[in-house]
XYZ file of C-alpha atoms in Angstrom:
664
model
C 34.633 0.690 88.539
C 36.555 -0.793 85.628
C 33.821 -0.073 83.089
C 34.349 3.643 83.655
C 38.095 3.506 83.184
C 38.470 6.043 80.312
C 36.109 8.562 81.807
C 38.595 10.397 84.000
C 39.848 12.522 81.109
C 36.785 14.724 80.789
C 36.888 17.595 78.315
C 37.421 20.963 79.953
C 36.418 23.858 77.722
C 36.843 27.547 78.038
C 33.568 29.021 76.812
C 34.182 32.057 74.523
C 31.035 33.830 75.733
C 32.042 34.242 79.388
C 31.748 38.005 79.179
C 27.991 37.579 78.715
C 27.543 35.151 81.555
C 27.969 37.075 84.776
C 24.414 36.133 85.770
C 24.240 32.713 84.126
C 24.376 29.495 86.129
C 27.594 27.649 85.286
C 27.083 25.046 82.602
C 27.629 21.410 83.485
C 30.615 19.723 81.758
C 28.426 18.338 78.986
C 26.726 21.733 78.470
C 30.088 23.499 78.333
C 31.434 20.922 75.867
C 28.681 21.622 73.361
C 28.700 25.388 73.831
C 32.432 25.547 73.117
C 34.121 25.700 69.765
C 36.218 22.708 68.659
C 39.271 22.655 70.900
C 41.735 21.328 68.329
C 42.090 20.714 64.621
C 42.358 17.205 63.278
C 45.913 16.055 62.678
C 45.649 14.008 59.532
C 49.007 12.408 60.286
C 47.517 10.696 63.336
C 46.641 7.110 62.488
C 44.394 5.396 64.994
C 41.431 4.643 62.719
C 37.810 5.798 62.596
C 35.846 4.820 65.719
C 39.079 3.311 67.019
C 39.058 0.606 64.299
C 42.774 0.208 63.480
C 42.244 -0.716 59.810
C 40.340 2.484 59.030
C 43.226 4.936 58.893
C 42.688 5.394 55.151
C 40.023 4.570 52.543
C 41.801 1.349 51.555
C 41.257 0.159 55.118
C 37.651 -0.662 54.279
C 38.833 -3.376 51.922
C 41.075 -4.748 54.676
C 38.259 -4.658 57.254
C 35.818 -6.226 54.809
C 38.246 -9.024 53.901
C 38.890 -9.785 57.574
C 35.149 -9.827 58.323
C 34.493 -12.218 55.434
C 37.279 -14.533 56.593
C 35.759 -14.623 60.083
C 32.391 -15.259 58.451
C 33.701 -18.437 56.837
C 34.917 -19.748 60.196
C 31.686 -18.838 61.978
C 29.661 -20.326 59.135
C 31.289 -23.697 59.715
C 30.624 -23.421 63.455
C 26.974 -22.456 62.924
C 26.377 -25.331 60.515
C 28.005 -27.951 62.738
C 26.613 -26.805 66.092
C 24.307 -29.307 67.851
C 20.747 -28.005 68.454
C 20.748 -25.634 71.407
C 21.511 -22.115 72.587
C 25.004 -22.278 71.061
C 23.394 -22.485 67.602
C 21.725 -19.105 68.114
C 24.901 -17.617 69.573
C 26.843 -18.715 66.486
C 24.235 -17.105 64.246
C 24.397 -13.871 66.224
C 28.211 -13.775 66.150
C 28.022 -14.336 62.407
C 25.586 -11.447 62.053
C 27.588 -9.257 64.428
C 30.829 -9.686 62.497
C 29.217 -8.525 59.271
C 27.152 -5.755 60.871
C 30.180 -4.190 62.578
C 31.665 -3.486 59.165
C 28.458 -2.867 57.203
C 26.866 -0.495 59.730
C 30.034 1.571 60.077
C 30.397 1.747 56.287
C 26.706 2.657 55.938
C 27.361 5.765 58.026
C 30.715 6.727 56.487
C 29.354 6.520 52.931
C 27.031 9.458 53.647
C 28.833 11.442 56.337
C 32.573 11.466 55.718
C 33.867 14.700 54.138
C 36.416 12.812 52.010
C 34.855 11.399 48.803
C 37.455 8.595 48.716
C 36.255 7.378 52.108
C 32.639 7.612 50.956
C 33.355 5.628 47.789
C 35.287 2.929 49.679
C 32.496 2.637 52.250
C 29.884 2.343 49.485
C 31.784 -0.553 47.896
C 31.998 -2.263 51.277
C 28.240 -1.893 51.810
C 27.528 -3.533 48.483
C 30.045 -6.328 49.098
C 28.752 -7.168 52.573
C 25.135 -6.820 51.425
C 25.697 -9.370 48.664
C 27.241 -11.820 51.152
C 24.291 -11.386 53.537
C 21.805 -12.188 50.775
C 23.750 -15.358 49.922
C 23.820 -16.387 53.581
C 20.045 -15.901 53.785
C 19.664 -18.582 51.099
C 22.337 -20.955 52.440
C 20.510 -24.296 52.795
C 23.022 -25.886 55.165
C 22.968 -22.857 57.458
C 19.170 -22.846 57.499
C 19.070 -26.582 58.183
C 21.148 -26.079 61.323
C 18.624 -23.568 62.658
C 15.656 -25.666 61.549
C 17.072 -28.655 63.417
C 16.909 -26.547 66.554
C 13.422 -25.109 66.027
C 12.003 -28.498 65.048
C 13.338 -30.061 68.244
C 10.723 -29.464 71.008
C 13.103 -30.573 73.749
C 15.854 -28.203 72.603
C 13.411 -25.315 72.125
C 11.997 -25.826 75.627
C 15.475 -25.173 77.031
C 15.801 -21.775 75.292
C 15.051 -18.581 77.201
C 12.396 -16.295 75.585
C 14.954 -13.914 74.019
C 16.973 -16.742 72.470
C 13.830 -18.388 71.094
C 12.622 -15.122 69.530
C 16.027 -14.398 67.967
C 16.106 -17.926 66.516
C 12.640 -17.358 65.035
C 13.708 -13.995 63.589
C 16.717 -15.577 61.893
C 14.410 -18.240 60.465
C 12.064 -15.492 59.279
C 15.001 -13.924 57.386
C 15.572 -17.266 55.664
C 11.900 -17.650 54.774
C 11.424 -14.198 53.248
C 14.608 -14.756 51.238
C 13.211 -17.912 49.620
C 15.113 -20.652 51.444
C 12.233 -23.067 50.797
C 12.610 -22.785 47.017
C 14.445 -25.212 44.764
C 17.999 -24.433 43.682
C 17.012 -22.613 40.499
C 14.409 -20.364 42.138
C 16.626 -19.772 45.165
C 19.403 -18.508 42.899
C 16.826 -16.295 41.198
C 15.889 -14.869 44.623
C 19.542 -14.045 45.337
C 19.857 -12.314 41.955
C 16.729 -10.271 42.723
C 18.055 -9.315 46.169
C 21.375 -8.147 44.722
C 19.582 -6.261 41.946
C 17.398 -4.576 44.584
C 20.511 -3.443 46.449
C 21.719 -1.700 43.272
C 18.314 -0.208 42.452
C 17.801 1.008 46.019
C 21.155 2.753 46.040
C 20.489 4.299 42.616
C 17.089 5.614 43.710
C 18.380 6.970 47.033
C 21.177 8.885 45.328
C 18.909 10.141 42.553
C 16.115 11.216 44.887
C 18.455 13.751 46.508
C 20.054 15.087 43.323
C 19.111 18.636 42.244
C 17.428 19.365 38.918
C 19.056 21.752 36.460
C 17.405 24.383 34.305
C 18.662 27.202 32.093
C 19.109 30.501 33.956
C 17.244 32.359 31.248
C 14.003 30.582 32.209
C 14.074 31.935 35.777
C 13.237 35.573 36.555
C 16.497 37.374 37.261
C 15.510 38.555 40.749
C 14.915 34.940 41.862
C 18.150 33.394 40.595
C 20.023 34.402 43.739
C 18.021 31.786 45.690
C 19.506 28.902 43.681
C 22.974 27.470 43.152
C 24.523 28.673 39.889
C 26.295 26.309 37.493
C 27.488 28.128 34.375
C 24.458 28.967 32.261
C 22.295 26.739 34.469
C 20.924 26.894 37.971
C 20.412 23.940 40.308
C 17.168 23.490 42.222
C 17.841 21.184 45.163
C 14.743 21.671 47.283
C 11.200 23.008 47.531
C 11.954 26.343 49.272
C 8.743 25.653 51.178
C 9.412 28.340 53.799
C 9.863 31.191 51.342
C 7.249 33.981 51.529
C 7.560 34.497 47.758
C 4.678 32.693 46.001
C 6.459 32.589 42.652
C 9.690 31.240 44.146
C 7.828 28.414 45.873
C 5.958 27.536 42.679
C 9.104 27.572 40.527
C 11.028 25.433 43.026
C 8.124 22.977 43.287
C 7.701 22.569 39.539
C 11.414 22.247 38.753
C 12.527 20.138 41.722
C 9.671 17.685 41.144
C 9.967 17.641 37.337
C 10.043 13.987 36.216
C 13.450 12.456 35.596
C 12.985 9.624 33.087
C 15.966 7.588 34.322
C 14.872 7.825 37.943
C 11.285 7.054 36.972
C 12.491 3.911 35.217
C 14.553 3.008 38.292
C 11.520 3.325 40.593
C 9.280 1.325 38.261
C 11.909 -1.433 38.079
C 12.436 -1.327 41.861
C 8.732 -1.848 42.542
C 8.522 -4.632 39.940
C 11.512 -6.421 41.475
C 10.087 -6.111 44.982
C 6.782 -7.572 43.815
C 8.487 -10.354 41.860
C 10.627 -11.277 44.881
C 7.627 -11.285 47.218
C 5.629 -13.541 44.876
C 8.646 -15.794 44.394
C 8.986 -16.445 48.136
C 5.254 -16.977 48.640
C 3.663 -13.638 49.527
C 0.687 -11.944 47.885
C 2.670 -8.715 47.479
C 5.758 -6.951 48.823
C 3.495 -5.120 51.261
C 2.351 -8.430 52.763
C 5.985 -9.553 53.055
C 7.150 -6.309 54.678
C 4.371 -6.115 57.264
C 4.836 -9.576 58.733
C 5.933 -9.286 62.380
C 4.968 -5.621 62.864
C 2.423 -4.060 65.219
C 0.110 -3.438 62.302
C -0.066 -7.154 61.685
C -2.120 -7.322 64.891
C -4.207 -4.220 64.586
C -6.709 32.291 49.254
C -7.095 31.460 45.567
C -7.095 27.784 45.151
C -4.573 26.362 47.566
C -1.698 24.621 45.787
C 0.686 21.918 47.058
C 3.585 24.361 47.367
C 1.500 26.644 49.607
C 0.671 24.251 52.461
C 4.034 24.191 54.348
C 4.519 27.933 54.047
C 0.969 29.032 54.862
C 0.662 26.690 57.848
C 3.909 28.159 59.143
C 2.581 31.690 58.634
C -0.649 30.863 60.471
C 1.272 29.386 63.377
C 3.612 32.338 63.621
C 0.912 35.015 63.287
C -1.618 33.369 65.588
C 0.790 32.456 68.371
C 3.780 34.764 67.813
C 6.293 31.933 67.668
C 9.007 33.544 65.538
C 11.991 31.157 65.982
C 14.401 34.018 66.678
C 12.456 34.765 69.882
C 13.158 31.254 71.174
C 16.685 30.561 69.931
C 18.580 32.636 72.564
C 17.086 30.363 75.237
C 18.058 27.194 73.378
C 21.817 27.143 73.024
C 23.120 23.713 72.048
C 24.938 23.430 75.369
C 21.760 24.217 77.291
C 19.816 21.586 75.350
C 22.482 18.943 75.944
C 22.469 19.843 79.626
C 18.678 19.438 79.593
C 18.989 15.978 78.053
C 21.605 15.044 80.616
C 19.330 16.184 83.471
C 16.328 14.383 81.998
C 18.156 11.077 81.568
C 19.662 11.373 85.027
C 16.252 11.809 86.621
C 14.441 9.171 84.553
C 17.094 6.461 84.300
C 20.044 7.371 86.538
C 22.158 7.930 83.399
C 24.715 10.698 82.718
C 26.202 11.957 79.450
C 29.937 12.522 79.904
C 32.068 14.322 77.328
C 35.271 12.548 76.296
C 38.238 13.460 74.111
C 38.140 11.218 71.023
C 41.410 9.482 70.271
C 43.657 10.614 67.443
C 42.086 9.672 64.098
C 38.922 8.392 65.797
C 36.543 10.967 64.288
C 35.993 12.159 60.731
C 35.577 15.895 61.451
C 37.077 18.165 64.107
C 33.667 19.281 65.396
C 32.413 15.753 66.214
C 31.863 15.282 69.960
C 32.066 11.966 71.802
C 29.804 11.129 74.732
C 30.163 8.259 77.173
C 26.797 7.140 78.530
C 27.256 6.121 82.166
C 24.711 4.585 84.558
C 24.953 5.376 88.256
C 25.281 1.701 89.233
C 25.798 -0.250 85.984
C 28.749 1.850 84.786
C 29.553 2.533 81.135
C 26.627 1.671 78.831
C 28.023 2.762 75.452
C 29.158 5.674 73.304
C 27.361 8.331 71.259
C 29.283 10.267 68.591
C 27.589 13.615 67.963
C 28.083 14.828 64.379
C 25.888 17.878 64.827
C 27.206 20.666 62.598
C 26.634 21.489 58.967
C 29.561 21.096 56.592
C 30.050 20.984 52.865
C 28.821 17.764 51.187
C 27.225 16.516 54.384
C 23.620 15.311 53.899
C 21.090 17.807 55.220
C 19.203 15.296 57.332
C 18.824 14.319 60.965
C 19.360 10.636 61.656
C 20.692 7.930 63.956
C 23.238 5.318 62.871
C 24.107 2.120 64.703
C 27.842 1.580 64.356
C 28.077 -1.386 66.704
C 25.213 -3.255 68.345
C 25.207 -4.352 71.954
C 25.324 -8.066 72.805
C 26.541 -10.418 75.501
C 29.877 -11.894 74.412
C 29.799 -15.391 75.816
C 33.306 -16.057 74.575
C 34.747 -13.009 76.407
C 32.422 -13.003 79.401
C 31.488 -9.328 78.974
C 28.969 -7.091 77.252
C 29.825 -5.590 73.852
C 28.998 -1.920 74.327
C 26.830 -0.254 71.684
C 28.228 2.601 69.596
C 25.982 5.000 67.658
C 26.218 8.262 65.738
C 23.674 11.072 65.839
C 23.850 13.249 62.744
C 22.235 16.695 62.622
C 22.859 19.766 60.482
C 23.119 22.630 62.988
C 24.790 26.014 62.397
C 28.311 26.448 63.723
C 28.851 28.742 66.736
C 29.939 32.286 65.941
C 32.428 34.633 67.602
C 29.643 36.248 69.582
C 27.282 33.362 70.358
C 27.136 29.596 70.769
C 25.058 27.494 68.409
C 21.453 28.590 68.963
C 18.647 26.188 68.087
C 15.183 26.947 66.805
C 12.361 25.041 68.550
C 12.264 22.680 65.573
C 15.987 21.970 65.815
C 15.656 21.353 69.541
C 12.825 18.861 69.009
C 14.837 17.070 66.325
C 17.760 16.808 68.751
C 15.498 15.264 71.394
C 13.955 12.973 68.757
C 17.294 11.591 67.600
C 18.532 11.270 71.182
C 15.478 9.059 71.785
C 16.872 6.646 69.198
C 20.315 6.823 70.808
C 19.000 6.020 74.287
C 17.006 3.123 72.838
C 20.378 1.746 71.720
C 22.157 2.609 74.983
C 19.563 1.338 77.480
C 18.841 -1.925 75.733
C 20.685 -4.907 77.169
C 19.801 -7.649 74.726
C 21.814 -10.853 74.635
C 21.904 -10.742 70.836
C 22.992 -7.887 68.562
C 20.495 -9.075 65.944
C 17.783 -7.440 68.072
C 19.781 -4.671 69.754
C 18.263 -1.218 70.306
C 16.501 0.077 67.201
C 16.719 -3.314 65.449
C 13.065 -3.958 66.108
C 9.779 -3.751 64.219
C 9.758 -0.598 62.096
C 6.422 0.576 63.486
C 7.855 0.370 67.026
C 11.296 1.854 66.315
C 10.007 5.435 66.173
C 8.144 5.253 69.509
C 11.114 6.172 71.771
C 12.134 9.063 69.502
C 8.624 10.519 69.117
C 8.039 10.188 72.861
C 11.078 12.423 73.403
C 9.308 15.182 71.449
C 6.710 15.359 74.241
C 9.453 15.908 76.815
C 10.967 18.580 74.549
C 7.802 20.708 74.711
C 6.854 20.214 78.359
C 7.530 23.298 80.465
C 8.502 21.232 83.510
C 11.350 19.767 81.453
C 12.255 22.946 79.563
C 12.369 25.034 82.729
C 15.360 22.975 83.883
C 17.621 24.118 81.064
C 16.080 26.684 78.674
C 17.642 29.988 79.671
C 18.989 32.957 77.761
C 22.629 32.441 76.858
C 23.455 36.073 77.737
C 21.178 37.079 80.614
C 20.451 33.693 82.149
C 16.715 34.446 82.189
C 14.478 31.351 81.907
C 12.200 30.770 78.933
C 8.754 32.137 79.938
C 6.057 29.519 80.426
C 3.642 31.469 78.216
C 6.050 31.123 75.267
C 6.163 27.353 75.759
C 2.355 27.173 75.901
C 2.051 29.145 72.659
C 4.597 26.901 70.982
C 2.678 23.778 71.964
C -0.648 25.148 70.760
C 0.845 26.356 67.484
C 1.589 22.756 66.533
C -2.138 22.098 66.318
C -2.652 24.755 63.640
C -3.223 22.835 60.393
C -2.570 19.679 62.401
C -5.420 17.848 60.694
C -3.984 18.718 57.271
C -0.538 17.526 58.364
C -2.017 14.214 59.546
C -3.964 13.897 56.305
C -0.715 14.397 54.377
C 0.941 11.586 56.354
C -2.034 9.339 55.618
C -1.677 10.131 51.917
C 2.033 9.200 52.025
C 1.253 5.962 53.887
C -1.529 4.967 51.471
C 0.613 5.754 48.423
C 3.398 3.589 49.852
C 0.971 0.697 50.404
C -0.505 0.966 46.884
C 2.968 1.019 45.330
C 3.856 -2.175 47.202
C 0.579 -4.009 46.660
C -0.515 -5.853 43.550
C 0.740 -4.439 40.225
C -1.433 -1.559 39.021
C -0.383 -1.724 35.355
C -0.125 2.060 35.175
C 2.580 4.589 35.951
C 3.583 5.551 39.475
C 2.623 9.122 38.586
C -0.929 8.119 37.641
C -1.232 6.284 40.952
C 0.088 9.317 42.831
C -2.379 11.647 41.093
C -5.361 9.458 42.026
C -4.262 8.926 45.634
C -3.455 12.620 46.118
C -6.901 13.684 44.975
C -8.564 10.966 47.072
C -6.635 11.257 50.334
C -5.048 14.716 50.399
C -7.382 17.159 48.698
C -4.832 19.480 47.095
C -4.654 19.126 43.310
C -1.898 17.265 41.511
C 0.439 19.578 39.588
C 0.965 18.425 35.966
C 4.484 17.432 34.911
C 5.666 16.745 38.436
C 6.717 13.447 40.005
C 6.901 13.897 43.757
C 7.371 10.122 44.215
C 10.881 10.431 42.772
C 11.823 12.483 45.880
C 10.125 10.018 48.242
C 13.388 8.458 49.490
C 11.498 6.704 52.314
C 10.409 4.170 49.670
C 13.809 2.546 50.197
C 14.220 2.246 53.957
C 10.484 2.313 54.750
C 9.084 0.466 51.735
C 5.503 -0.679 52.613
C 6.092 0.622 56.146
C 5.726 4.396 55.941
C 2.572 4.097 58.057
C 4.989 3.379 60.941
C 5.282 7.090 61.727
C 1.544 7.344 62.411
C 1.481 4.079 64.355
C 4.480 5.102 66.475
C 3.030 8.551 67.125
C -0.183 6.996 68.394
C 1.733 4.696 70.766
C 3.959 7.546 71.969
C 0.864 9.678 72.617
C -0.732 6.928 74.708
C 2.469 6.335 76.692
C 2.950 10.068 77.341
C -0.613 10.749 78.445
C -0.964 7.685 80.632
C 2.541 7.447 82.081
C 4.391 10.786 81.937
C 1.994 13.711 81.490
C 1.324 13.997 85.242
C 5.019 13.907 86.155
C 7.520 13.822 83.256
C 10.478 13.391 85.641
C 9.145 10.436 87.624
C 11.978 7.937 88.205
C 9.694 4.975 88.849
C 7.942 5.537 85.532
C 11.287 6.023 83.785
C 12.496 2.686 85.135
C 9.250 1.030 84.050
C 9.645 2.506 80.570
C 13.184 1.157 80.332
C 12.176 -2.237 81.716
C 9.055 -2.701 79.573
C 10.013 -0.996 76.296
C 13.640 0.111 75.887
C 15.505 -2.865 77.340
C 14.256 -5.450 74.847
C 15.179 -3.926 71.489
C 13.520 -6.315 69.058
C 13.776 -9.346 71.356
C 10.121 -9.075 72.380
C 6.952 -8.729 70.319
C 6.293 -4.977 69.985
C 2.644 -5.130 71.012
C 3.620 -7.026 74.160
C 6.005 -4.208 75.063
C 3.265 -1.620 74.557
C 0.873 -3.725 76.587
C 3.443 -4.040 79.388
C 3.901 -0.280 79.545
C 0.221 0.674 79.367
C -0.919 -2.307 81.455
C -3.564 -2.955 78.795
C -3.733 -3.971 75.150
C -4.724 -0.979 72.993
C -7.429 -1.415 70.356
C -7.624 0.064 66.867
C -9.978 2.692 68.311
C -7.329 3.606 70.899
C -4.785 4.204 68.132
C -7.182 6.430 66.182
C -8.284 8.341 69.292
C -4.644 8.947 70.244
C -3.959 10.655 66.902
C -7.177 12.665 66.899
C -6.760 13.836 70.503
C -3.434 15.399 69.542
C -5.402 17.987 67.580
C -7.626 19.126 70.470
C -6.844 22.736 71.485
C -5.940 23.746 75.023
C -8.685 26.312 75.619
C -6.969 27.747 78.681
C -3.993 28.704 76.540
C -6.333 29.946 73.818
C -8.241 32.316 76.089
C -5.145 33.541 77.923
C -3.516 34.282 74.581
C -6.641 36.087 73.354
C -6.734 38.263 76.468
C -3.067 39.198 76.101
């Protein structure tokens, strides 16, 4: 079928480990693609543009793309303002949003992932430019009036389908929280605050990931090798939480979290601006503004902070013998990708097909491109897999929407979604493919949950495509994938030794699952502490420092003592993207737990349940109220008690595994 027209040129790889594989089942094409080394080097003379966008053959192309998008915005703005009340009004709004998002979302990814600093700088400027325009549009009175004329017209509203009506209401919500109802003077003040918040957010995000420097002479000589050297200084860029050396963990904790006065001032100003903006547009606090429309709106010696991650890991490893190196040979990247392909095929009738990217289409030679193809619907979209560690690449696992899906009325076809999954996996070696630890494998499944949310959604409007939904619902599909990643019935389909072909023993999977419950209560308590701290920061002004607030909340909700002269909140980068919404991780985990136990635990490969999951939860993106989607999947409306019970039940041990392990 025509939608699959570019899929005939599948990548064929010669796997460099064939001498080890006499007894191994042949990998599927997608498994072979990810277990092979990059088949060619990038030719920088090739000029087709990143993601196939012709303007993006060089950093200056961002300015060209941005200018073109803003010119189209002016034309669409006129159309949106002059459209008579009806479905065409909403379509104009969505095309307006889509034109800006296509550039902004792509730039948002490139500014953190591209290896060339000139590309990153150009993308950053584009993000700021487009962001400023969006804030001005959100306070455009004439544009808002056009939408209000529709929503205030009962006859016109009655003719809208449910998705169109919800998208119209969401656009109106964007106007309202931006202060459209204010007079000219206050509305301009709201725009200034929005633009200032863009700058402060970027400053805090960058600063929260910067290392701290300290003179080498202060650090014991035998520990300096663990840190990056810079002349007479060393850089501490993380907590070294997994180190068995008590002193190293303490030093890293104290230095990495040492207060930075400039960043502290930035955070204080950020929180003040958020509060001022919320009050300006009519909310009690920024927290009240942020939570509108979410699911929550309807429902040895003294242990030190630097000890918890390490000691919980030690307890897990010693109690259940889950040393990662025992698992990694069974979890080659190719095997895991083959497992995902099999899982999606059985649940949704979807295949992952490896494609050659076009010349100049990708930003690094080891980026893989996957076409997502449904057995009857054809091509659903594309996933770019930027999986491997490289210099200057952020050490984080995340999902980026490059282009949202939507029905293009003007072209009579569906605009296919495009996303990037970014991980930080080790490169393959001469003797072995990339081997994943259990944690890496779960992260891969987690991020692929986001990707499939984007791929399987078929919303009419890109404003609500895929993961563009309530924050406390967005993590449900990704967390649910973690349950599949640790179920033996799923793992047994792909987890096999890359040399011998032997399957991963079921007892090892059982031990891995039970190990997660060790210190599980403490881990949940830590997440509660983070969520509470986030809410306090975004509530009414406290008239005291963010550090004083942190100290009180840590002692009240976490139990481990605050360490003097540290400012952990300055590393809490989630305050930007998840401001007043960090609780979403707990809420989403509770929903995912309920969905797994009720719908998939008996048979994780059940096609009927997979289709129901797509139909009730994945297909709608943000076009349907999140609690209604949960209710549709569970066939009941969960209560607050259900949410709490779902989290607590995760901590219950499997006594059969416990006794079997004790006997062995």
